[in-house]
PDB file of N, CA and C in Angstrom:
ATOM      1  N   VAL A   1      64.852  73.551 -49.985  1.00  0.00           N
ATOM      2  CA  VAL A   1      66.459  73.151 -49.604  1.00  0.00           C
ATOM      3  C   VAL A   1      67.077  73.625 -48.680  1.00  0.00           C
ATOM      4  N   GLN A   2      67.853  72.483 -48.075  1.00  0.00           N
ATOM      5  CA  GLN A   2      68.474  72.578 -46.841  1.00  0.00           C
ATOM      6  C   GLN A   2      69.845  73.234 -46.646  1.00  0.00           C
ATOM      7  N   GLN A   3      69.831  74.419 -45.904  1.00  0.00           N
ATOM      8  CA  GLN A   3      71.510  74.970 -46.355  1.00  0.00           C
ATOM      9  C   GLN A   3      71.911  74.206 -45.274  1.00  0.00           C
ATOM     10  N   ARG A   4      73.535  74.412 -45.661  1.00  0.00           N
ATOM     11  CA  ARG A   4      74.693  73.667 -44.483  1.00  0.00           C
ATOM     12  C   ARG A   4      75.619  74.777 -43.944  1.00  0.00           C
ATOM     13  N   LEU A   5      76.110  74.308 -42.996  1.00  0.00           N
ATOM     14  CA  LEU A   5      76.990  75.236 -42.307  1.00  0.00           C
ATOM     15  C   LEU A   5      78.453  74.071 -42.859  1.00  0.00           C
ATOM     16  N   VAL A   6      79.536  75.177 -43.293  1.00  0.00           N
ATOM     17  CA  VAL A   6      80.546  74.266 -43.500  1.00  0.00           C
ATOM     18  C   VAL A   6      82.195  74.989 -42.906  1.00  0.00           C
ATOM     19  N   GLN A   7      82.167  73.374 -41.815  1.00  0.00           N
ATOM     20  CA  GLN A   7      83.642  74.160 -41.252  1.00  0.00           C
ATOM     21  C   GLN A   7      84.733  74.306 -41.985  1.00  0.00           C
ATOM     22  N   TYR A   8      84.986  75.635 -41.488  1.00  0.00           N
ATOM     23  CA  TYR A   8      86.092  76.003 -41.782  1.00  0.00           C
ATOM     24  C   TYR A   8      87.441  75.553 -41.534  1.00  0.00           C
ATOM     25  N   ARG A   9      87.625  74.997 -40.773  1.00  0.00           N
ATOM     26  CA  ARG A   9      88.663  74.431 -40.281  1.00  0.00           C
ATOM     27  C   ARG A   9      88.671  72.750 -40.128  1.00  0.00           C
ATOM     28  N   HIS A  10      89.069  72.409 -41.238  1.00  0.00           N
ATOM     29  CA  HIS A  10      89.240  70.654 -40.806  1.00  0.00           C
ATOM     30  C   HIS A  10      89.307  70.164 -39.636  1.00  0.00           C
ATOM     31  N   THR A  11      88.888  69.013 -39.324  1.00  0.00           N
ATOM     32  CA  THR A  11      88.700  68.240 -37.890  1.00  0.00           C
ATOM     33  C   THR A  11      88.118  66.878 -38.025  1.00  0.00           C
ATOM     34  N   GLN A  12      88.580  66.339 -37.350  1.00  0.00           N
ATOM     35  CA  GLN A  12      87.492  65.109 -36.858  1.00  0.00           C
ATOM     36  C   GLN A  12      86.332  64.754 -36.275  1.00  0.00           C
ATOM     37  N   ALA A  13      86.010  66.228 -35.595  1.00  0.00           N
ATOM     38  CA  ALA A  13      85.030  66.470 -35.030  1.00  0.00           C
ATOM     39  C   ALA A  13      83.766  66.673 -36.050  1.00  0.00           C
ATOM     40  N   ASP A  14      82.800  65.862 -35.172  1.00  0.00           N
ATOM     41  CA  ASP A  14      81.082  66.346 -36.103  1.00  0.00           C
ATOM     42  C   ASP A  14      80.402  67.154 -35.440  1.00  0.00           C
ATOM     43  N   TYR A  15      80.363  68.210 -36.143  1.00  0.00           N
ATOM     44  CA  TYR A  15      79.461  69.713 -35.365  1.00  0.00           C
ATOM     45  C   TYR A  15      78.410  69.985 -36.040  1.00  0.00           C
ATOM     46  N   GLY A  16      77.592  68.503 -36.669  1.00  0.00           N
ATOM     47  CA  GLY A  16      75.959  68.577 -37.151  1.00  0.00           C
ATOM     48  C   GLY A  16      75.228  69.488 -36.397  1.00  0.00           C
ATOM     49  N   TRP A  17      75.270  69.132 -35.152  1.00  0.00           N
ATOM     50  CA  TRP A  17      74.446  69.437 -33.941  1.00  0.00           C
ATOM     51  C   TRP A  17      74.642  71.471 -33.434  1.00  0.00           C
ATOM     52  N   ILE A  18      75.628  71.730 -33.890  1.00  0.00           N
ATOM     53  CA  ILE A  18      75.720  73.094 -33.858  1.00  0.00           C
ATOM     54  C   ILE A  18      75.635  73.531 -34.720  1.00  0.00           C
ATOM     55  N   SER A  19      75.316  73.104 -36.268  1.00  0.00           N
ATOM     56  CA  SER A  19      74.905  73.699 -37.464  1.00  0.00           C
ATOM     57  C   SER A  19      73.371  73.769 -37.238  1.00  0.00           C
ATOM     58  N   ASN A  20      72.954  72.820 -36.617  1.00  0.00           N
ATOM     59  CA  ASN A  20      71.078  72.465 -36.441  1.00  0.00           C
ATOM     60  C   ASN A  20      71.005  73.975 -35.298  1.00  0.00           C
ATOM     61  N   ALA A  21      71.523  73.867 -34.647  1.00  0.00           N
ATOM     62  CA  ALA A  21      71.314  75.118 -33.662  1.00  0.00           C
ATOM     63  C   ALA A  21      71.719  76.244 -34.278  1.00  0.00           C
ATOM     64  N   LEU A  22      72.331  76.537 -34.926  1.00  0.00           N
ATOM     65  CA  LEU A  22      72.569  77.865 -35.313  1.00  0.00           C
ATOM     66  C   LEU A  22      71.804  78.328 -36.433  1.00  0.00           C
ATOM     67  N   TRP A  23      71.455  76.982 -37.298  1.00  0.00           N
ATOM     68  CA  TRP A  23      70.395  77.562 -38.543  1.00  0.00           C
ATOM     69  C   TRP A  23      68.941  77.695 -37.620  1.00  0.00           C
ATOM     70  N   GLY A  24      68.544  77.102 -36.345  1.00  0.00           N
ATOM     71  CA  GLY A  24      67.132  77.330 -35.895  1.00  0.00           C
ATOM     72  C   GLY A  24      67.098  78.801 -35.567  1.00  0.00           C
ATOM     73  N   ARG A  25      68.356  79.231 -34.747  1.00  0.00           N
ATOM     74  CA  ARG A  25      68.832  80.665 -34.855  1.00  0.00           C
ATOM     75  C   ARG A  25      68.619  82.287 -35.522  1.00  0.00           C
ATOM     76  N   ILE A  26      69.000  81.455 -36.708  1.00  0.00           N
ATOM     77  CA  ILE A  26      69.195  82.370 -37.882  1.00  0.00           C
ATOM     78  C   ILE A  26      67.932  82.229 -38.859  1.00  0.00           C
ATOM     79  N   GLU A  27      66.945  80.923 -38.847  1.00  0.00           N
ATOM     80  CA  GLU A  27      65.871  81.782 -39.188  1.00  0.00           C
ATOM     81  C   GLU A  27      64.770  82.372 -38.373  1.00  0.00           C
ATOM     82  N   GLU A  28      65.055  81.958 -36.562  1.00  0.00           N
ATOM     83  CA  GLU A  28      64.088  82.974 -35.838  1.00  0.00           C
ATOM     84  C   GLU A  28      64.499  84.143 -36.594  1.00  0.00           C
ATOM     85  N   LEU A  29      65.522  84.675 -36.536  1.00  0.00           N
ATOM     86  CA  LEU A  29      66.258  86.185 -36.423  1.00  0.00           C
ATOM     87  C   LEU A  29      65.918  86.808 -37.589  1.00  0.00           C
ATOM     88  N   LYS A  30      66.782  86.408 -38.811  1.00  0.00           N
ATOM     89  CA  LYS A  30      66.752  86.430 -40.336  1.00  0.00           C
ATOM     90  C   LYS A  30      65.541  87.653 -40.621  1.00  0.00           C
ATOM     91  N   LEU A  31      65.471  88.771 -41.039  1.00  0.00           N
ATOM     92  CA  LEU A  31      64.731  89.838 -41.831  1.00  0.00           C
ATOM     93  C   LEU A  31      65.122  89.959 -42.978  1.00  0.00           C
ATOM     94  N   TYR A  32      64.283  90.183 -44.065  1.00  0.00           N
ATOM     95  CA  TYR A  32      64.759  90.466 -45.120  1.00  0.00           C
ATOM     96  C   TYR A  32      64.559  92.352 -45.201  1.00  0.00           C
ATOM     97  N   PRO A  33      65.376  93.075 -45.489  1.00  0.00           N
ATOM     98  CA  PRO A  33      65.947  94.155 -45.581  1.00  0.00           C
ATOM     99  C   PRO A  33      64.247  94.745 -46.488  1.00  0.00           C
ATOM    100  N   THR A  34      63.940  95.810 -46.135  1.00  0.00           N
ATOM    101  CA  THR A  34      62.746  96.173 -46.983  1.00  0.00           C
ATOM    102  C   THR A  34      63.250  96.990 -48.183  1.00  0.00           C
ATOM    103  N   GLN A  35      64.448  97.640 -48.119  1.00  0.00           N
ATOM    104  CA  GLN A  35      65.046  98.033 -49.414  1.00  0.00           C
ATOM    105  C   GLN A  35      65.340  97.132 -50.494  1.00  0.00           C
ATOM    106  N   ALA A  36      65.506  95.828 -49.996  1.00  0.00           N
ATOM    107  CA  ALA A  36      65.999  94.782 -50.657  1.00  0.00           C
ATOM    108  C   ALA A  36      64.976  94.471 -51.310  1.00  0.00           C
ATOM    109  N   ARG A  37      63.969  94.036 -50.270  1.00  0.00           N
ATOM    110  CA  ARG A  37      62.632  93.030 -50.810  1.00  0.00           C
ATOM    111  C   ARG A  37      61.633  94.491 -51.742  1.00  0.00           C
ATOM    112  N   THR A  38      61.711  95.694 -51.625  1.00  0.00           N
ATOM    113  CA  THR A  38      61.198  96.843 -52.463  1.00  0.00           C
ATOM    114  C   THR A  38      61.764  96.448 -54.300  1.00  0.00           C
ATOM    115  N   ASN A  39      63.240  96.551 -54.004  1.00  0.00           N
ATOM    116  CA  ASN A  39      64.403  96.489 -55.364  1.00  0.00           C
ATOM    117  C   ASN A  39      64.208  95.308 -56.026  1.00  0.00           C
ATOM    118  N   HIS A  40      63.563  94.300 -55.269  1.00  0.00           N
ATOM    119  CA  HIS A  40      63.454  92.569 -55.540  1.00  0.00           C
ATOM    120  C   HIS A  40      65.187  92.222 -55.420  1.00  0.00           C
ATOM    121  N   TRP A  41      66.131  92.605 -54.528  1.00  0.00           N
ATOM    122  CA  TRP A  41      67.322  92.122 -54.739  1.00  0.00           C
ATOM    123  C   TRP A  41      67.348  90.696 -53.774  1.00  0.00           C
ATOM    124  N   GLU A  42      68.244  90.281 -54.506  1.00  0.00           N
ATOM    125  CA  GLU A  42      68.298  88.762 -53.734  1.00  0.00           C
ATOM    126  C   GLU A  42      69.798  88.215 -53.913  1.00  0.00           C
ATOM    127  N   GLY A  43      70.251  87.514 -52.454  1.00  0.00           N
ATOM    128  CA  GLY A  43      71.622  87.055 -53.058  1.00  0.00           C
ATOM    129  C   GLY A  43      72.062  86.232 -51.594  1.00  0.00           C
ATOM    130  N   LYS A  44      73.181  85.902 -52.015  1.00  0.00           N
ATOM    131  CA  LYS A  44      73.769  84.897 -50.945  1.00  0.00           C
ATOM    132  C   LYS A  44      75.346  85.138 -50.420  1.00  0.00           C
ATOM    133  N   VAL A  45      74.560  85.332 -48.591  1.00  0.00           N
ATOM    134  CA  VAL A  45      76.036  86.131 -48.024  1.00  0.00           C
ATOM    135  C   VAL A  45      76.963  85.089 -47.408  1.00  0.00           C
ATOM    136  N   VAL A  46      78.044  84.902 -47.605  1.00  0.00           N
ATOM    137  CA  VAL A  46      78.497  83.551 -46.792  1.00  0.00           C
ATOM    138  C   VAL A  46      79.539  84.751 -45.484  1.00  0.00           C
ATOM    139  N   VAL A  47      79.210  84.451 -44.341  1.00  0.00           N
ATOM    140  CA  VAL A  47      79.701  84.913 -43.215  1.00  0.00           C
ATOM    141  C   VAL A  47      80.663  83.809 -42.532  1.00  0.00           C
ATOM    142  N   GLU A  48      81.988  84.376 -41.788  1.00  0.00           N
ATOM    143  CA  GLU A  48      82.770  83.519 -41.033  1.00  0.00           C
ATOM    144  C   GLU A  48      82.366  84.051 -39.807  1.00  0.00           C
ATOM    145  N   VAL A  49      82.041  83.035 -38.790  1.00  0.00           N
ATOM    146  CA  VAL A  49      81.509  83.047 -37.494  1.00  0.00           C
ATOM    147  C   VAL A  49      82.813  82.096 -36.509  1.00  0.00           C
ATOM    148  N   VAL A  50      82.914  83.055 -35.457  1.00  0.00           N
ATOM    149  CA  VAL A  50      83.960  82.452 -34.483  1.00  0.00           C
ATOM    150  C   VAL A  50      82.868  81.989 -33.529  1.00  0.00           C
ATOM    151  N   ILE A  51      82.820  81.187 -32.721  1.00  0.00           N
ATOM    152  CA  ILE A  51      81.890  80.538 -31.634  1.00  0.00           C
ATOM    153  C   ILE A  51      82.762  80.060 -30.367  1.00  0.00           C
ATOM    154  N   ARG A  52      82.349  80.780 -29.239  1.00  0.00           N
ATOM    155  CA  ARG A  52      83.781  80.400 -28.621  1.00  0.00           C
ATOM    156  C   ARG A  52      82.524  78.625 -27.947  1.00  0.00           C
ATOM    157  N   ASN A  53      83.511  77.893 -27.027  1.00  0.00           N
ATOM    158  CA  ASN A  53      82.717  76.698 -26.588  1.00  0.00           C
ATOM    159  C   ASN A  53      81.588  77.375 -25.241  1.00  0.00           C
ATOM    160  N   ASP A  54      81.320  78.627 -24.936  1.00  0.00           N
ATOM    161  CA  ASP A  54      80.270  78.731 -23.990  1.00  0.00           C
ATOM    162  C   ASP A  54      79.333  79.708 -25.080  1.00  0.00           C
ATOM    163  N   GLY A  55      79.192  79.299 -26.529  1.00  0.00           N
ATOM    164  CA  GLY A  55      78.078  79.732 -26.986  1.00  0.00           C
ATOM    165  C   GLY A  55      77.863  81.311 -27.924  1.00  0.00           C
ATOM    166  N   GLU A  56      79.244  81.986 -27.594  1.00  0.00           N
ATOM    167  CA  GLU A  56      79.563  83.468 -27.540  1.00  0.00           C
ATOM    168  C   GLU A  56      79.914  83.696 -29.022  1.00  0.00           C
ATOM    169  N   VAL A  57      79.280  84.579 -29.769  1.00  0.00           N
ATOM    170  CA  VAL A  57      79.560  84.648 -31.096  1.00  0.00           C
ATOM    171  C   VAL A  57      80.806  85.784 -30.842  1.00  0.00           C
ATOM    172  N   VAL A  58      81.932  85.827 -31.192  1.00  0.00           N
ATOM    173  CA  VAL A  58      82.718  86.517 -30.764  1.00  0.00           C
ATOM    174  C   VAL A  58      83.699  86.954 -32.127  1.00  0.00           C
ATOM    175  N   GLY A  59      83.204  86.428 -33.565  1.00  0.00           N
ATOM    176  CA  GLY A  59      83.827  87.032 -34.327  1.00  0.00           C
ATOM    177  C   GLY A  59      82.763  86.903 -35.524  1.00  0.00           C
ATOM    178  N   VAL A  60      82.683  88.058 -36.585  1.00  0.00           N
ATOM    179  CA  VAL A  60      81.704  87.899 -37.471  1.00  0.00           C
ATOM    180  C   VAL A  60      82.617  88.918 -38.758  1.00  0.00           C
ATOM    181  N   LYS A  61      82.497  87.923 -39.700  1.00  0.00           N
ATOM    182  CA  LYS A  61      83.024  88.973 -40.892  1.00  0.00           C
ATOM    183  C   LYS A  61      82.298  88.317 -42.067  1.00  0.00           C
ATOM    184  N   ILE A  62      82.230  89.344 -43.465  1.00  0.00           N
ATOM    185  CA  ILE A  62      81.889  88.360 -44.266  1.00  0.00           C
ATOM    186  C   ILE A  62      82.663  87.719 -45.343  1.00  0.00           C
ATOM    187  N   ALA A  63      82.923  86.417 -45.448  1.00  0.00           N
ATOM    188  CA  ALA A  63      83.532  86.183 -46.166  1.00  0.00           C
ATOM    189  C   ALA A  63      83.176  85.732 -47.802  1.00  0.00           C
ATOM    190  N   GLU A  64      81.929  86.184 -48.147  1.00  0.00           N
ATOM    191  CA  GLU A  64      81.566  86.122 -49.622  1.00  0.00           C
ATOM    192  C   GLU A  64      80.505  87.090 -49.532  1.00  0.00           C
ATOM    193  N   SER A  65      80.553  88.116 -50.430  1.00  0.00           N
ATOM    194  CA  SER A  65      79.692  88.855 -50.294  1.00  0.00           C
ATOM    195  C   SER A  65      78.592  88.520 -51.325  1.00  0.00           C
ATOM    196  N   SER A  66      77.258  89.278 -51.092  1.00  0.00           N
ATOM    197  CA  SER A  66      76.289  88.935 -51.606  1.00  0.00           C
ATOM    198  C   SER A  66      76.154  90.036 -53.195  1.00  0.00           C
ATOM    199  N   GLY A  67      77.207  90.745 -52.965  1.00  0.00           N
ATOM    200  CA  GLY A  67      77.156  92.203 -53.914  1.00  0.00           C
ATOM    201  C   GLY A  67      76.090  93.194 -53.897  1.00  0.00           C
ATOM    202  N   ARG A  68      74.964  93.092 -52.565  1.00  0.00           N
ATOM    203  CA  ARG A  68      74.391  94.170 -52.037  1.00  0.00           C
ATOM    204  C   ARG A  68      75.077  94.291 -50.851  1.00  0.00           C
ATOM    205  N   ALA A  69      75.128  95.359 -50.167  1.00  0.00           N
ATOM    206  CA  ALA A  69      75.782  95.738 -48.884  1.00  0.00           C
ATOM    207  C   ALA A  69      74.505  95.810 -48.064  1.00  0.00           C
ATOM    208  N   ILE A  70      73.440  96.154 -48.269  1.00  0.00           N
ATOM    209  CA  ILE A  70      72.323  95.832 -47.332  1.00  0.00           C
ATOM    210  C   ILE A  70      72.038  94.597 -47.134  1.00  0.00           C
ATOM    211  N   LEU A  71      72.132  93.533 -47.951  1.00  0.00           N
ATOM    212  CA  LEU A  71      72.119  92.062 -47.460  1.00  0.00           C
ATOM    213  C   LEU A  71      73.297  91.621 -46.866  1.00  0.00           C
ATOM    214  N   ASP A  72      74.701  91.875 -46.887  1.00  0.00           N
ATOM    215  CA  ASP A  72      75.735  91.774 -46.217  1.00  0.00           C
ATOM    216  C   ASP A  72      75.689  92.290 -44.548  1.00  0.00           C
ATOM    217  N   GLN A  73      74.910  93.150 -44.679  1.00  0.00           N
ATOM    218  CA  GLN A  73      75.038  94.202 -43.249  1.00  0.00           C
ATOM    219  C   GLN A  73      73.886  93.265 -42.373  1.00  0.00           C
ATOM    220  N   GLU A  74      72.586  92.993 -43.156  1.00  0.00           N
ATOM    221  CA  GLU A  74      71.958  92.339 -42.585  1.00  0.00           C
ATOM    222  C   GLU A  74      72.108  91.016 -42.150  1.00  0.00           C
ATOM    223  N   ALA A  75      72.666  90.400 -43.005  1.00  0.00           N
ATOM    224  CA  ALA A  75      73.727  88.861 -42.695  1.00  0.00           C
ATOM    225  C   ALA A  75      74.697  88.980 -41.396  1.00  0.00           C
ATOM    226  N   LEU A  76      75.278  90.001 -41.285  1.00  0.00           N
ATOM    227  CA  LEU A  76      76.262  90.612 -39.937  1.00  0.00           C
ATOM    228  C   LEU A  76      75.712  90.262 -38.835  1.00  0.00           C
ATOM    229  N   ALA A  77      74.439  91.300 -39.099  1.00  0.00           N
ATOM    230  CA  ALA A  77      73.773  91.333 -37.688  1.00  0.00           C
ATOM    231  C   ALA A  77      72.866  90.495 -37.395  1.00  0.00           C
ATOM    232  N   VAL A  78      72.278  89.381 -38.037  1.00  0.00           N
ATOM    233  CA  VAL A  78      71.752  88.338 -37.752  1.00  0.00           C
ATOM    234  C   VAL A  78      72.502  87.469 -36.985  1.00  0.00           C
ATOM    235  N   MET A  79      73.774  87.252 -37.243  1.00  0.00           N
ATOM    236  CA  MET A  79      74.933  86.527 -36.875  1.00  0.00           C
ATOM    237  C   MET A  79      75.176  86.856 -35.046  1.00  0.00           C
ATOM    238  N   LYS A  80      75.261  88.284 -34.919  1.00  0.00           N
ATOM    239  CA  LYS A  80      75.636  88.998 -33.942  1.00  0.00           C
ATOM    240  C   LYS A  80      74.378  88.549 -32.620  1.00  0.00           C
ATOM    241  N   LYS A  81      73.198  88.835 -33.432  1.00  0.00           N
ATOM    242  CA  LYS A  81      71.626  88.694 -32.619  1.00  0.00           C
ATOM    243  C   LYS A  81      71.808  87.281 -32.094  1.00  0.00           C
ATOM    244  N   ALA A  82      72.308  86.062 -32.698  1.00  0.00           N
ATOM    245  CA  ALA A  82      72.257  84.887 -32.468  1.00  0.00           C
ATOM    246  C   ALA A  82      72.826  84.486 -31.378  1.00  0.00           C
ATOM    247  N   SER A  83      73.866  85.332 -30.617  1.00  0.00           N
ATOM    248  CA  SER A  83      74.737  84.809 -30.053  1.00  0.00           C
ATOM    249  C   SER A  83      74.091  85.509 -28.602  1.00  0.00           C
ATOM    250  N   PRO A  84      74.013  84.739 -27.511  1.00  0.00           N
ATOM    251  CA  PRO A  84      75.093  83.404 -27.012  1.00  0.00           C
ATOM    252  C   PRO A  84      73.997  82.529 -28.139  1.00  0.00           C
ATOM    253  N   LEU A  85      74.606  81.277 -28.707  1.00  0.00           N
ATOM    254  CA  LEU A  85      74.062  80.595 -29.161  1.00  0.00           C
ATOM    255  C   LEU A  85      74.272  79.044 -27.893  1.00  0.00           C
ATOM    256  N   ILE A  86      72.635  78.690 -27.993  1.00  0.00           N
ATOM    257  CA  ILE A  86      72.961  77.604 -26.713  1.00  0.00           C
ATOM    258  C   ILE A  86      72.909  76.211 -27.634  1.00  0.00           C
ATOM    259  N   HIS A  87      74.093  75.839 -26.918  1.00  0.00           N
ATOM    260  CA  HIS A  87      74.558  74.285 -27.408  1.00  0.00           C
ATOM    261  C   HIS A  87      74.593  73.055 -26.535  1.00  0.00           C
ATOM    262  N   LYS A  88      74.023  72.178 -26.937  1.00  0.00           N
ATOM    263  CA  LYS A  88      74.224  70.991 -25.457  1.00  0.00           C
ATOM    264  C   LYS A  88      75.047  70.142 -25.638  1.00  0.00           C
ATOM    265  N   HIS A  89      76.467  70.352 -26.226  1.00  0.00           N
ATOM    266  CA  HIS A  89      77.290  69.735 -26.624  1.00  0.00           C
ATOM    267  C   HIS A  89      78.576  70.622 -26.436  1.00  0.00           C
ATOM    268  N   SER A  90      80.002  70.280 -25.847  1.00  0.00           N
ATOM    269  CA  SER A  90      80.865  70.662 -25.598  1.00  0.00           C
ATOM    270  C   SER A  90      81.560  70.910 -27.193  1.00  0.00           C
ATOM    271  N   LEU A  91      82.165  71.864 -27.790  1.00  0.00           N
ATOM    272  CA  LEU A  91      82.889  72.234 -29.033  1.00  0.00           C
ATOM    273  C   LEU A  91      84.146  71.561 -28.666  1.00  0.00           C
ATOM    274  N   GLU A  92      84.592  70.813 -27.429  1.00  0.00           N
ATOM    275  CA  GLU A  92      85.893  70.280 -27.177  1.00  0.00           C
ATOM    276  C   GLU A  92      87.373  70.799 -27.439  1.00  0.00           C
ATOM    277  N   ARG A  93      87.157  72.389 -27.569  1.00  0.00           N
ATOM    278  CA  ARG A  93      88.171  73.176 -28.110  1.00  0.00           C
ATOM    279  C   ARG A  93      87.442  74.650 -27.512  1.00  0.00           C
ATOM    280  N   PRO A  94      88.704  75.801 -27.505  1.00  0.00           N
ATOM    281  CA  PRO A  94      88.041  77.125 -26.723  1.00  0.00           C
ATOM    282  C   PRO A  94      86.857  77.575 -27.850  1.00  0.00           C
ATOM    283  N   SER A  95      87.443  77.565 -29.202  1.00  0.00           N
ATOM    284  CA  SER A  95      86.153  78.356 -30.429  1.00  0.00           C
ATOM    285  C   SER A  95      86.451  77.101 -31.750  1.00  0.00           C
ATOM    286  N   ILE A  96      85.291  77.401 -32.439  1.00  0.00           N
ATOM    287  CA  ILE A  96      85.354  76.730 -33.403  1.00  0.00           C
ATOM    288  C   ILE A  96      84.864  78.666 -34.902  1.00  0.00           C
ATOM    289  N   THR A  97      85.587  77.963 -36.164  1.00  0.00           N
ATOM    290  CA  THR A  97      85.313  78.856 -36.817  1.00  0.00           C
ATOM    291  C   THR A  97      84.511  78.346 -37.696  1.00  0.00           C
ATOM    292  N   LEU A  98      83.242  78.676 -38.391  1.00  0.00           N
ATOM    293  CA  LEU A  98      82.536  78.520 -39.505  1.00  0.00           C
ATOM    294  C   LEU A  98      82.172  79.063 -40.350  1.00  0.00           C
ATOM    295  N   LEU A  99      81.831  78.951 -41.737  1.00  0.00           N
ATOM    296  CA  LEU A  99      81.309  79.529 -42.654  1.00  0.00           C
ATOM    297  C   LEU A  99      79.658  78.865 -42.753  1.00  0.00           C
ATOM    298  N   VAL A 100      78.833  80.116 -42.895  1.00  0.00           N
ATOM    299  CA  VAL A 100      77.807  79.883 -42.653  1.00  0.00           C
ATOM    300  C   VAL A 100      76.717  80.925 -43.815  1.00  0.00           C
ATOM    301  N   PRO A 101      76.415  79.934 -44.790  1.00  0.00           N
ATOM    302  CA  PRO A 101      75.802  80.923 -45.933  1.00  0.00           C
ATOM    303  C   PRO A 101      74.632  81.200 -45.559  1.00  0.00           C
ATOM    304  N   ILE A 102      74.080  82.684 -45.870  1.00  0.00           N
ATOM    305  CA  ILE A 102      72.836  83.080 -45.795  1.00  0.00           C
ATOM    306  C   ILE A 102      72.144  83.854 -46.865  1.00  0.00           C
ATOM    307  N   SER A 103      71.128  82.972 -47.332  1.00  0.00           N
ATOM    308  CA  SER A 103      70.174  83.441 -48.487  1.00  0.00           C
ATOM    309  C   SER A 103      68.985  83.969 -48.415  1.00  0.00           C
ATOM    310  N   TYR A 104      69.350  85.319 -49.168  1.00  0.00           N
ATOM    311  CA  TYR A 104      67.921  85.874 -49.475  1.00  0.00           C
ATOM    312  C   TYR A 104      67.045  85.837 -50.654  1.00  0.00           C
ATOM    313  N   LYS A 105      66.244  84.937 -50.735  1.00  0.00           N
ATOM    314  CA  LYS A 105      65.589  84.611 -51.755  1.00  0.00           C
ATOM    315  C   LYS A 105      64.086  85.098 -51.473  1.00  0.00           C
ATOM    316  N   LEU A 106      63.615  86.127 -52.809  1.00  0.00           N
ATOM    317  CA  LEU A 106      61.803  86.246 -52.263  1.00  0.00           C
ATOM    318  C   LEU A 106      61.128  85.436 -52.942  1.00  0.00           C
ATOM    319  N   GLU A 107      59.939  85.051 -52.446  1.00  0.00           N
ATOM    320  CA  GLU A 107      58.958  83.873 -52.565  1.00  0.00           C
ATOM    321  C   GLU A 107      57.954  84.824 -53.568  1.00  0.00           C
ATOM    322  N   TRP A 108      57.739  84.004 -54.895  1.00  0.00           N
ATOM    323  CA  TRP A 108      57.001  84.805 -55.580  1.00  0.00           C
ATOM    324  C   TRP A 108      55.459  83.964 -55.577  1.00  0.00           C
TER     325      TRP A 108
END
């Protein structure tokens, strides 16, 4: 299942390229917290992230909780670790705000 970034502010620009770059970084850095894995906790966290034109992640907050603080905190941590995001194109504005869904699902 491919997850998508949903742009928070409506605009005419196509930011699919930043979505792909960000998902690559998230997948590299995402960890499943041991306590959550041990207790079989799963969930989806939606993180609101502000990315500057230079790729720096300058704002991160929970837009929708998973219901598990440990998963929410890990989602925030992975977004902070993803900075700076290397991208090939200009954002054509000082920054953009995105909603990023991050799922934690155990494979059986």
